[in-house]
Each structure stands twice: as structure tokens, then as C-alpha cells.
mmCIF file of C-alpha atoms in Angstrom:
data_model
loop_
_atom_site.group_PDB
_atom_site.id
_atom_site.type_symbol
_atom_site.label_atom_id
_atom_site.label_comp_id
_atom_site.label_asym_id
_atom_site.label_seq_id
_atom_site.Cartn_x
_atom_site.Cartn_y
_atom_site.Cartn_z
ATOM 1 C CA UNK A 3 11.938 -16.223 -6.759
ATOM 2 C CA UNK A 4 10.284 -12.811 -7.760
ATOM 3 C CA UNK A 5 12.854 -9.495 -8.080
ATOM 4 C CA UNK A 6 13.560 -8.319 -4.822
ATOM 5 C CA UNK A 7 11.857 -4.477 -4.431
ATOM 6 C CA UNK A 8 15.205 -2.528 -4.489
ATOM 7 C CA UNK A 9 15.756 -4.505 -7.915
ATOM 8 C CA UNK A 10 12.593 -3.600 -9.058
ATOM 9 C CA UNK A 11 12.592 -0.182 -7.853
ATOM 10 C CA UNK A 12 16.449 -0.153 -10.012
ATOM 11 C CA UNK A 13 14.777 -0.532 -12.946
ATOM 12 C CA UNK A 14 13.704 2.626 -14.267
ATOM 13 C CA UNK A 15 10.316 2.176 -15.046
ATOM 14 C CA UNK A 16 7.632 2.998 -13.598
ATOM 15 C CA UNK A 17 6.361 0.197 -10.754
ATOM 16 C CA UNK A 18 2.634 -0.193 -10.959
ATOM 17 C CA UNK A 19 1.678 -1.886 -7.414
ATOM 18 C CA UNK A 20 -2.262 -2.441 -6.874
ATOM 19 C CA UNK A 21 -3.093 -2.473 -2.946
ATOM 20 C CA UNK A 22 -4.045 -5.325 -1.187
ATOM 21 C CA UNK A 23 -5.356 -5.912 2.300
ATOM 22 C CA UNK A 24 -5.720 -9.497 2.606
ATOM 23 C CA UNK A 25 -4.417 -13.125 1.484
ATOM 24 C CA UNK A 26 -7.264 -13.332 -1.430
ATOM 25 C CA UNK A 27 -6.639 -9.779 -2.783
ATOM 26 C CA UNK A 28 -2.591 -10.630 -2.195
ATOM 27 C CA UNK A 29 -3.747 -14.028 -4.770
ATOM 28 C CA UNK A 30 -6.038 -12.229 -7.706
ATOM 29 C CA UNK A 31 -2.478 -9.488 -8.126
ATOM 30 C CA UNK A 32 0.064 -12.147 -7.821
ATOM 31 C CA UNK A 33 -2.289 -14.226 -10.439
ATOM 32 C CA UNK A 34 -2.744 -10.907 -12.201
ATOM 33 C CA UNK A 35 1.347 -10.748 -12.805
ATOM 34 C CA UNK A 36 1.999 -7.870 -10.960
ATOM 35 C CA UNK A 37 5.644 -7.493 -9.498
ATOM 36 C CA UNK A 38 4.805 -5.982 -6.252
ATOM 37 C CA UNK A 39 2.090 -4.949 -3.986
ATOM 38 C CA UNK A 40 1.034 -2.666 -1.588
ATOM 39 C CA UNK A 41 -0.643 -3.306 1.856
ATOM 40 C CA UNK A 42 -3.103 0.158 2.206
ATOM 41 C CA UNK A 43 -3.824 0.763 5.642
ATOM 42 C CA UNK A 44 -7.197 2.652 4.180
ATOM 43 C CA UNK A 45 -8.061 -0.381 2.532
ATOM 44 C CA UNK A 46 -7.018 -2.955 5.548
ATOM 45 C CA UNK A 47 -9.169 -0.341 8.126
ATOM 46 C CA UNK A 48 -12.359 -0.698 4.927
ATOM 47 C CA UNK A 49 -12.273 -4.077 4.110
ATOM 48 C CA UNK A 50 -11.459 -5.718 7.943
ATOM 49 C CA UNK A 51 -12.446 -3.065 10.372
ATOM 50 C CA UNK A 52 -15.557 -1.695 8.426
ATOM 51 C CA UNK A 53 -14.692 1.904 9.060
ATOM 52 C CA UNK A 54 -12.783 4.754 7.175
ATOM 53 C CA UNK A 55 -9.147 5.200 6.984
ATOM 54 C CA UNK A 56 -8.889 7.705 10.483
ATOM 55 C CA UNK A 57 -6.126 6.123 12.229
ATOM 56 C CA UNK A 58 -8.147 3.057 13.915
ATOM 57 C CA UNK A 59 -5.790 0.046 12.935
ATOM 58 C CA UNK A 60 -3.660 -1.034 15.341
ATOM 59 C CA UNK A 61 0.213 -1.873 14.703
ATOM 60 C CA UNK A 62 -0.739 -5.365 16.028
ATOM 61 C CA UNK A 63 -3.540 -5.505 13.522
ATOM 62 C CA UNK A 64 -1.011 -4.507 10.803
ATOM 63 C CA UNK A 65 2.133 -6.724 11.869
ATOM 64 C CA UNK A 66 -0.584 -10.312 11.606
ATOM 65 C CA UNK A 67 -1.871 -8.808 8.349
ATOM 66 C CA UNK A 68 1.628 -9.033 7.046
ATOM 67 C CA UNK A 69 2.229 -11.802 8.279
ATOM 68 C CA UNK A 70 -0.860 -13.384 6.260
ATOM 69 C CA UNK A 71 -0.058 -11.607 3.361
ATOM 70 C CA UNK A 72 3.257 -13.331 3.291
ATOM 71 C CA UNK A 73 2.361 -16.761 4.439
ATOM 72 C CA UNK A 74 0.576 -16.417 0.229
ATOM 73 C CA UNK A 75 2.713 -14.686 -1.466
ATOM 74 C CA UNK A 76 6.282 -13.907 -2.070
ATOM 75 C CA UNK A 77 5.915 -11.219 -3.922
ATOM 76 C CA UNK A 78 7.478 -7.875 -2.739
ATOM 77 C CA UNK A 79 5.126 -5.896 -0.144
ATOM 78 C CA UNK A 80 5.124 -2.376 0.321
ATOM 79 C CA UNK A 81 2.885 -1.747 3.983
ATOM 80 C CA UNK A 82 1.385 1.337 4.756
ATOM 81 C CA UNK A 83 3.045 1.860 8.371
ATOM 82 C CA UNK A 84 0.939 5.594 8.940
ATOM 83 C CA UNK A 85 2.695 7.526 10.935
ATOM 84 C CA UNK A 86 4.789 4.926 12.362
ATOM 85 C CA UNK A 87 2.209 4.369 15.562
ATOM 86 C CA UNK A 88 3.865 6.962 17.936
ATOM 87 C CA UNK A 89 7.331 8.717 18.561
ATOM 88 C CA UNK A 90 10.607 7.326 17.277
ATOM 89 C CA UNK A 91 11.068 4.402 19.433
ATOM 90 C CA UNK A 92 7.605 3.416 18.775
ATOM 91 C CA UNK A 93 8.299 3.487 15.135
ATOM 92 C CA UNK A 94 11.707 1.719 15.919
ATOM 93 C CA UNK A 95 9.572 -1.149 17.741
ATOM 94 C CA UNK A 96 7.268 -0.902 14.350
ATOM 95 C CA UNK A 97 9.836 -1.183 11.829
ATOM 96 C CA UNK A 98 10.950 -4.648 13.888
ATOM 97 C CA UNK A 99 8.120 -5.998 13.894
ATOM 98 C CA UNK A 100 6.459 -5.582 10.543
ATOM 99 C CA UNK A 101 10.242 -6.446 8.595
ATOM 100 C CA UNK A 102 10.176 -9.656 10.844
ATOM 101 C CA UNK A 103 6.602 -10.346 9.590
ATOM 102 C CA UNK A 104 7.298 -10.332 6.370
ATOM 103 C CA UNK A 105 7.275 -6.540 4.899
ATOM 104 C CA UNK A 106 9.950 -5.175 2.119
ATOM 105 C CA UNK A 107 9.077 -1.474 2.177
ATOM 106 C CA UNK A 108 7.721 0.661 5.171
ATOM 107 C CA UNK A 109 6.067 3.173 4.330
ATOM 108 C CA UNK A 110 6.052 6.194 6.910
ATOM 109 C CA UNK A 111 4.052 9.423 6.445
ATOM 110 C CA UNK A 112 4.794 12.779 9.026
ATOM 111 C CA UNK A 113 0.759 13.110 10.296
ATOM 112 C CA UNK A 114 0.093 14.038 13.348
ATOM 113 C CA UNK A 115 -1.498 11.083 15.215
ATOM 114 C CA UNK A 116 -4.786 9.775 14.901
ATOM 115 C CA UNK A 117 -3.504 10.048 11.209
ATOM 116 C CA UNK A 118 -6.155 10.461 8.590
ATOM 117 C CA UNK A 119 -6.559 9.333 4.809
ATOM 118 C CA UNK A 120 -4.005 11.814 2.547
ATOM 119 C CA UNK A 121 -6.977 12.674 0.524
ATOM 120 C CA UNK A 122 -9.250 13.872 3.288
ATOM 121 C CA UNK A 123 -9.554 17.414 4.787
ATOM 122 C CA UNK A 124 -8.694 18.357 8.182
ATOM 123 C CA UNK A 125 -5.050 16.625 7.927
ATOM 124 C CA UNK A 126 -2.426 17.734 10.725
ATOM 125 C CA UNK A 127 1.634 17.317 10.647
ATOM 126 C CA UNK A 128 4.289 17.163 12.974
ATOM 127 C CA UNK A 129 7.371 19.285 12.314
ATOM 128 C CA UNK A 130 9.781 18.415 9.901
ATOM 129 C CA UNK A 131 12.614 17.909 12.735
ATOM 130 C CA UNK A 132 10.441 15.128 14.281
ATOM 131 C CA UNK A 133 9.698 13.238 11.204
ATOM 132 C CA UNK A 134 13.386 12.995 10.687
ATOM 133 C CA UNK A 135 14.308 11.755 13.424
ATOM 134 C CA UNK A 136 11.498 9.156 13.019
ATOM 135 C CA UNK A 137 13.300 7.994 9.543
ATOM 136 C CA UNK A 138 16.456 7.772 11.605
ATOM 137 C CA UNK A 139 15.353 5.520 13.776
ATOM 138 C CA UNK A 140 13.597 3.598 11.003
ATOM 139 C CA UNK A 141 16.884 3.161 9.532
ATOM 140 C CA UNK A 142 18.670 2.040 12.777
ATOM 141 C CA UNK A 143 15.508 -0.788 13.508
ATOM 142 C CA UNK A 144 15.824 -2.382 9.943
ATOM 143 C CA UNK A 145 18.075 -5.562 9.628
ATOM 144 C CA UNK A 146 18.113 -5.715 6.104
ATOM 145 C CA UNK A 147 18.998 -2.956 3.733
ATOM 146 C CA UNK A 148 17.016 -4.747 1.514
ATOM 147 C CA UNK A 149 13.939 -3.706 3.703
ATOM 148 C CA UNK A 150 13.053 0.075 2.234
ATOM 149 C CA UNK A 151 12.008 3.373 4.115
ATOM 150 C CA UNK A 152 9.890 4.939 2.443
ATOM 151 C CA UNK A 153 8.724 8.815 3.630
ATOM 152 C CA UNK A 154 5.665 10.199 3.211
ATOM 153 C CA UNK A 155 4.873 13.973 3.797
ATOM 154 C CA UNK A 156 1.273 15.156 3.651
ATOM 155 C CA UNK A 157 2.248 19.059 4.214
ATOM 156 C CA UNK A 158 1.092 19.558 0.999
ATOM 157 C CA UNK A 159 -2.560 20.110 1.843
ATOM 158 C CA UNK A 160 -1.719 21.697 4.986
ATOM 159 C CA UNK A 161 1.099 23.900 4.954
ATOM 160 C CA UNK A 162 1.433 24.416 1.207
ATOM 161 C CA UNK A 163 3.701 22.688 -1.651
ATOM 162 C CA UNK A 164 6.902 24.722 -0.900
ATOM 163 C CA UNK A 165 7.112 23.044 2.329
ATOM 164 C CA UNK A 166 6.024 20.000 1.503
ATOM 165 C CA UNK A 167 9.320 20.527 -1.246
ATOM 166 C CA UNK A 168 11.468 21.672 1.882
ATOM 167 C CA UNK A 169 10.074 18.560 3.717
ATOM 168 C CA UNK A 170 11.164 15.875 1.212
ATOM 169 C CA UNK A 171 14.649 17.253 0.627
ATOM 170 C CA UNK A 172 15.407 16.791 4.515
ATOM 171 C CA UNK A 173 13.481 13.340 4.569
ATOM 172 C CA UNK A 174 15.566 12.339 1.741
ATOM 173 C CA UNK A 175 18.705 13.681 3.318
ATOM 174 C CA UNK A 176 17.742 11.422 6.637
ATOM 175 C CA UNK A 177 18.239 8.479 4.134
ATOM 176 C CA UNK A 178 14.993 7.606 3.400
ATOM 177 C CA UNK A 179 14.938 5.070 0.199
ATOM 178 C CA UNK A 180 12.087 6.346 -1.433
ATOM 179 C CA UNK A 181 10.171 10.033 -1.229
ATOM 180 C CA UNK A 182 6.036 10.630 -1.266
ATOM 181 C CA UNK A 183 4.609 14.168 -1.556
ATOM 182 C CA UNK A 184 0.824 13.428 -1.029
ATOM 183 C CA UNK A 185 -1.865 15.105 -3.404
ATOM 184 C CA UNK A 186 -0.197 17.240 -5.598
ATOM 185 C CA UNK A 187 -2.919 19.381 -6.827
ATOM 186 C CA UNK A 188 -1.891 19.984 -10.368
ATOM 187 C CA UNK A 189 0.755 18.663 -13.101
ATOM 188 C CA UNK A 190 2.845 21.929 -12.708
ATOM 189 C CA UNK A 191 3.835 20.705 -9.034
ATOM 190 C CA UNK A 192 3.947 16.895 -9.966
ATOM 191 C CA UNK A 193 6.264 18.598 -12.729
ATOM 192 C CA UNK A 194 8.518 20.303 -10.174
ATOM 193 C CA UNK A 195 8.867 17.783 -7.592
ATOM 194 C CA UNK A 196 10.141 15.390 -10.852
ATOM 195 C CA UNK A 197 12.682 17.594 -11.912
ATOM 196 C CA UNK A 198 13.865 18.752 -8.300
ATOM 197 C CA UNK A 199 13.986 14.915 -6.518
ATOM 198 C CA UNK A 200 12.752 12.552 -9.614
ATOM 199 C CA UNK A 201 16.798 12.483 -10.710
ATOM 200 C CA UNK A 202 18.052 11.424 -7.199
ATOM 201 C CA UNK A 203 15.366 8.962 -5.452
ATOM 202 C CA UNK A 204 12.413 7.286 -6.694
ATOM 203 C CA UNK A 205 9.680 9.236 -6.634
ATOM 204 C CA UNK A 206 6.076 7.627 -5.402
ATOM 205 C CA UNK A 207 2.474 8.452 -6.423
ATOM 206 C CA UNK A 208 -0.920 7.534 -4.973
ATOM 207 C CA UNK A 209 -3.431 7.171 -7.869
ATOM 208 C CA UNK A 210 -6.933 6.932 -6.027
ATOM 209 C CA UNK A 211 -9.770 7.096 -7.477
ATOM 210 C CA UNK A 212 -12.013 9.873 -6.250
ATOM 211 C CA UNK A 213 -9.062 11.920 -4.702
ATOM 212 C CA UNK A 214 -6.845 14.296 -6.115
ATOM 213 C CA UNK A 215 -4.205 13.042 -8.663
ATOM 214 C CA UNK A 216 -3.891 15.520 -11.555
ATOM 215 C CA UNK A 217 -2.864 12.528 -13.393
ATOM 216 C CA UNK A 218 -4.196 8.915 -14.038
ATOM 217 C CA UNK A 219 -1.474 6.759 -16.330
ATOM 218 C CA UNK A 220 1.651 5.232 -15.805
ATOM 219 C CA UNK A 221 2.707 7.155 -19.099
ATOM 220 C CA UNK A 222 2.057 10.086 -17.590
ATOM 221 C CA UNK A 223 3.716 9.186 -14.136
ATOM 222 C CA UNK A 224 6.669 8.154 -16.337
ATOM 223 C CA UNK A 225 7.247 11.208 -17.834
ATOM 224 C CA UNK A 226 7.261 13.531 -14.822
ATOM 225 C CA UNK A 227 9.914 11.256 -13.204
ATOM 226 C CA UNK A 228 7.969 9.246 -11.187
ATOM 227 C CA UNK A 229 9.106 5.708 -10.056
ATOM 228 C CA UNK A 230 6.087 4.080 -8.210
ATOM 229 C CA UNK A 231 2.270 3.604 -8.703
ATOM 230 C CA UNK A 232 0.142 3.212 -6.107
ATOM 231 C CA UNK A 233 -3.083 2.005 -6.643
ATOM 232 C CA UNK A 234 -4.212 1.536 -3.057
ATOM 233 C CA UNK A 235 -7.949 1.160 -3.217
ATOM 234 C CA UNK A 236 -9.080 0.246 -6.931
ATOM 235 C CA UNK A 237 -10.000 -3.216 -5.577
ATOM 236 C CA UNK A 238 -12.262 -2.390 -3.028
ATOM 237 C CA UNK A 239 -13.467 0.742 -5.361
ATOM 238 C CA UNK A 240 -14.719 -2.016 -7.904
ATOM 239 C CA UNK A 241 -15.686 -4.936 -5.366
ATOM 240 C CA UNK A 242 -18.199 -2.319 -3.444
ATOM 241 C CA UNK A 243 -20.768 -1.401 -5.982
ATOM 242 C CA UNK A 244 -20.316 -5.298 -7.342
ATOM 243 C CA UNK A 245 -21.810 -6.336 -4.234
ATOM 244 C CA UNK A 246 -23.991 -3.581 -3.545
ATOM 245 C CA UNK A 247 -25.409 -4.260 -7.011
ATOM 246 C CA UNK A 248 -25.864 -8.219 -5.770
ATOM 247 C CA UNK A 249 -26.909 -7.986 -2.730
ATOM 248 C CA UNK A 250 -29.928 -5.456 -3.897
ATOM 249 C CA UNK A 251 -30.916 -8.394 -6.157
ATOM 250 C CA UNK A 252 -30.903 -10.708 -3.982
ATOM 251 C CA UNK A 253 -32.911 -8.507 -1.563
ATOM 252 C CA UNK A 254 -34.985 -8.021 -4.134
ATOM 253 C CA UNK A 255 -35.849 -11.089 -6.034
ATOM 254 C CA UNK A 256 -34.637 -14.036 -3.822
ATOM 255 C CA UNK A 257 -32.359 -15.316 -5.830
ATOM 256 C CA UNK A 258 -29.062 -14.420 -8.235
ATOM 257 C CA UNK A 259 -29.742 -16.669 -11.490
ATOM 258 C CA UNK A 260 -29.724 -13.731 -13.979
ATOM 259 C CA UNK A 261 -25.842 -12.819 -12.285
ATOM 260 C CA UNK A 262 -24.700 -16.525 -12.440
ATOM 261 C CA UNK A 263 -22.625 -15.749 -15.420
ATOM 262 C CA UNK A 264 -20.781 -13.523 -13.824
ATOM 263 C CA UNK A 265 -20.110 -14.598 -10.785
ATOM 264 C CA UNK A 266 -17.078 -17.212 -9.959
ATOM 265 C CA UNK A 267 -17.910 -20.568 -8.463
ATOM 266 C CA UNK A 268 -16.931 -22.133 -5.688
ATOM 267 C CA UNK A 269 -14.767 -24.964 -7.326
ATOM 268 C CA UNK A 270 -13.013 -22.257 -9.116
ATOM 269 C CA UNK A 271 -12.510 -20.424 -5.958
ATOM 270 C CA UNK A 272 -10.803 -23.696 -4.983
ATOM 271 C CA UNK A 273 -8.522 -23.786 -8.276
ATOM 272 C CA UNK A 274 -7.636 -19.814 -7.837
ATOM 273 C CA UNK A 275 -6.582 -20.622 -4.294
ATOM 274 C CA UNK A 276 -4.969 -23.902 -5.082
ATOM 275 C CA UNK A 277 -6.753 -26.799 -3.121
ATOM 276 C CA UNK A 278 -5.561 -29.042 -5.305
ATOM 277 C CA UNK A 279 -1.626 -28.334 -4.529
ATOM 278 C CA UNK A 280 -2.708 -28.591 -0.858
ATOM 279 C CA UNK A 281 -4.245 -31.586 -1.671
ATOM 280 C CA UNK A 282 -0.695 -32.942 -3.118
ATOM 281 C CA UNK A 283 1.135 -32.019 -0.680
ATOM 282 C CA UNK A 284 -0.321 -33.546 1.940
ATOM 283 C CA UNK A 285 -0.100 -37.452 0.261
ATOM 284 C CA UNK A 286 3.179 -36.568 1.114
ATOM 285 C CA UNK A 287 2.487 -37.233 4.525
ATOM 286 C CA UNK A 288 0.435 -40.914 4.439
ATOM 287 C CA UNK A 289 2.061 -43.573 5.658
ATOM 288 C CA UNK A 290 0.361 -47.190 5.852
#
């Protein structure tokens, strides 16, 4: 059995947790040896829904993700909850239902609803009051204390960093497990909130490629205090121009022979995935 997250998170270091946003992607970063991972709502609403992270995934659509996710894997799962999906006792009815389909950490962030990616402009918040009570009642729908809330704030880019500051000390004083200060815009603030939180909660950081993260490397994250990596889109960041690049070829020329070499086959697809243990396991079950 893998480290539960609150054991990994107890560590020290600094947890680097790619995201996922599907039971293939959940396969290549178990395979990969990673201790954790991270269901982004940005990449489930890409990679599913075909449209950009704006607050168009359902709670429903989330909760049977999950529940994929963990029919593959055992490993830890962080899920991107948004803004919970309404008031408190929406997020209450949330918090049930992803923890019973299979999440370890929620991961709650205080947008005003339809929520938008923390990297994008034009980003509202509720107030700080209404967030905490949202992390209360996060709190009171968890059965296990084992399942993390996590808090989010994205005041940052809208109200400015000292109330995004003010904003995490009262989130963390609600009891949330974990604290998120979206888009820091330079190492002097990812410096501050490190020395003012990093000593009393784990600290988490989005690394996305294209947005704003004045750093890039777990070094880096480790010595500002930081506890958590998020790397929520790098898959989909790579797999994109990978198939743009093919499927111009193929447009083009009729045919992929010169890309052979670098593309997987389909009995290896079958290995990654493990036909062959399904295979086994079903003898099990012949009877003459």
C-alpha cells in the first residue's frame, strides 16, 4: 500500500504531484513512480469536455472521474473541487460525495462562481467570511481525517497580496489542512508567504506552464518553504502539440511511417495497461 497523503505531506519535502484527468494519465504517473497525484479540474474540463477551464464541469462529472481514477490506482489523489459547486451545504454535499468516490485531498478555492482558471484575468472572489464558513462545513462533511481540506484563495490577482495574506491566515485558522495563495507574482511574495505560513501548514504551489510562477524547481519551492508541487497541466501541455504535430502529417502525407519510432504500439498499450494480469485473473474463474 502507497503512503497515505497526510504521511506524505509529514515528510518535509517537497511533494511533486503531476495532474491527471483520467485512468490512462492516472497509469503513465503511477508507472512514472510518483507518490501522489492531482485531479485538475482545467485539465478534466480540456481533455473530456473540450473547452477551457471556466467553471463548466459539473460536480457529477467530477465525483465519476474520481471514481475512475480510483478504480486504477491507489495512489493518493488530490481533486480540484473549484469552488466547492455552490454555498456551504453544497460544498458539504461535495465533500461527501467525492471522499466516498475515492478522493484524499479536496481542494477548495474562494472564486466567485462560474469559477475561472487561477491564471486567467477577469477572476472574482467571495468574501473571506464566506469562504470560511465553506471550510467549516468541509470539515464537518469529511469522515476521515485522513481525507485533507485544502484552501485555495485567488485574491491575489484581484484584491492584492496583502489580502490574499489576510485570507490564508483565517482559512488556516478555519482548520484547513493545507493553504494555496494562487499566482504569486514574484519570489519576494512567494518569500513572504514561506516565512509567514510555510512554518505552520504546508504550503502548495501551482507550477503551470505558461502562467505566472516566478519559480519553476522543486529546489526552489523547497527553499521558500513550500510543501506541494502542482503540476496540473504538463501532460496535456506536451500531449497537444504531439498530436497536433501527427495529425498534420497524417493530413498531409496519408500515412505516419517516418513517426513509427516514436509512437507506442498497441500491444504495448496492452502491457502498460496490464491485459495480461486481467487475463490471469480471470482463469481464476473457469470451471469445466
Amino acid at each position: 500500500m502507497p503512503d497515505t497523503l497526510p504521511q506524505l505531506v509529514a515528510k518535509g519535502t517537497v511533494l511533486s504531484v503531476p495532474g491527471i484527468y483520467d485512468g490512462l494519465s492516472a497509469r503513465l504517473v503511477e508507472l512514472a513512480g510518483f507518490e501522489a497525484a492531482f485531479l485538475s479540474g482545467a485539465c478534466l474540463s480540456f481533455a473530456r469536455f473540450g473547452r477551457p477551464d471556466m467553471g463548466l464541469v459539473s460536480a457529477s462529472e467530477v465525483a465519476d472521474t474520481v471514481a475512475v481514477i480510483r478504480e486504477r490506482t491507489e495512489l493518493p489523489l488530490i481533486v480540484d473541487m473549484d469552488t466547492g459547486f455552490g454555498n456551504a451545504l453544497n460544498v458539504k454535499r461535495t465533500v461527501a460525495t467525492f471522499e466516498r468516490a475515492g478522493a484524499s485531498a479536496l481542494q477548495m478555492e474562494d472564486q466567485l462562481m462560474p469559477k475561472r482558471c487561477g491564471h486567467m484575468q477577469g477572476k472574482q472572489v467571495i468574501s473571506c467570511g464566506e469562504m470560511v464558513g465553506k471550510i467549516h462545513a468541509a470539515l464537518d462533511a469529511r469522515r476521515s481525517t485522513n481525507t485533507l481540506i485544502f484552501a485555495r484563495t485567488d485574491a491575489l490577482g484581484v484584491n492584492g497580496f496583502d489580502d490574499a495574506l489576510e485570507r490564508a491566515e483565517r482559512y488556516l485558522e478555519a482548520g484547513a489542512d493545507a493553504i494555496f495563495i494562487e499566482a504569486p507574482k514574484t519570489v519576494e511574495q512567494m518569500q513572504a508567504i514561506g516565512e509567514q505560513l510555510g512554518g505552520r501548514t504546508p504550503l502548495i504551489h501551482n507550477l503551470v506552464e505558461g502562467g505566472n510562477s516566478p519559480v519553476q524547481t522543486l529546489e526552489e519551492l523547497r527553499a521558500l518553504n513550500y510543501r506541494i508541487a502542482l503540476y496540473p497541466a504538463s501532460l496535456l501541455h506536451l500531449f497537444i502539440p504531439a498530436a497536433q504535430d501527427m495529425l498534420a502529417e497524417l493530413r498531409h502525407s496519408g500515412h505516419l511511417q517516418a513517426r513509427r519510432k516514436q509512437m507506442i504500439d498497441l500491444a504495448a498499450v496492452n502491457n502498460l495497461l496490464g491485459a495480461d494480469e486481467l487475463l490471469a485473473a480471470s482463469e481464476e474463474y473457469q470451471y469445466e
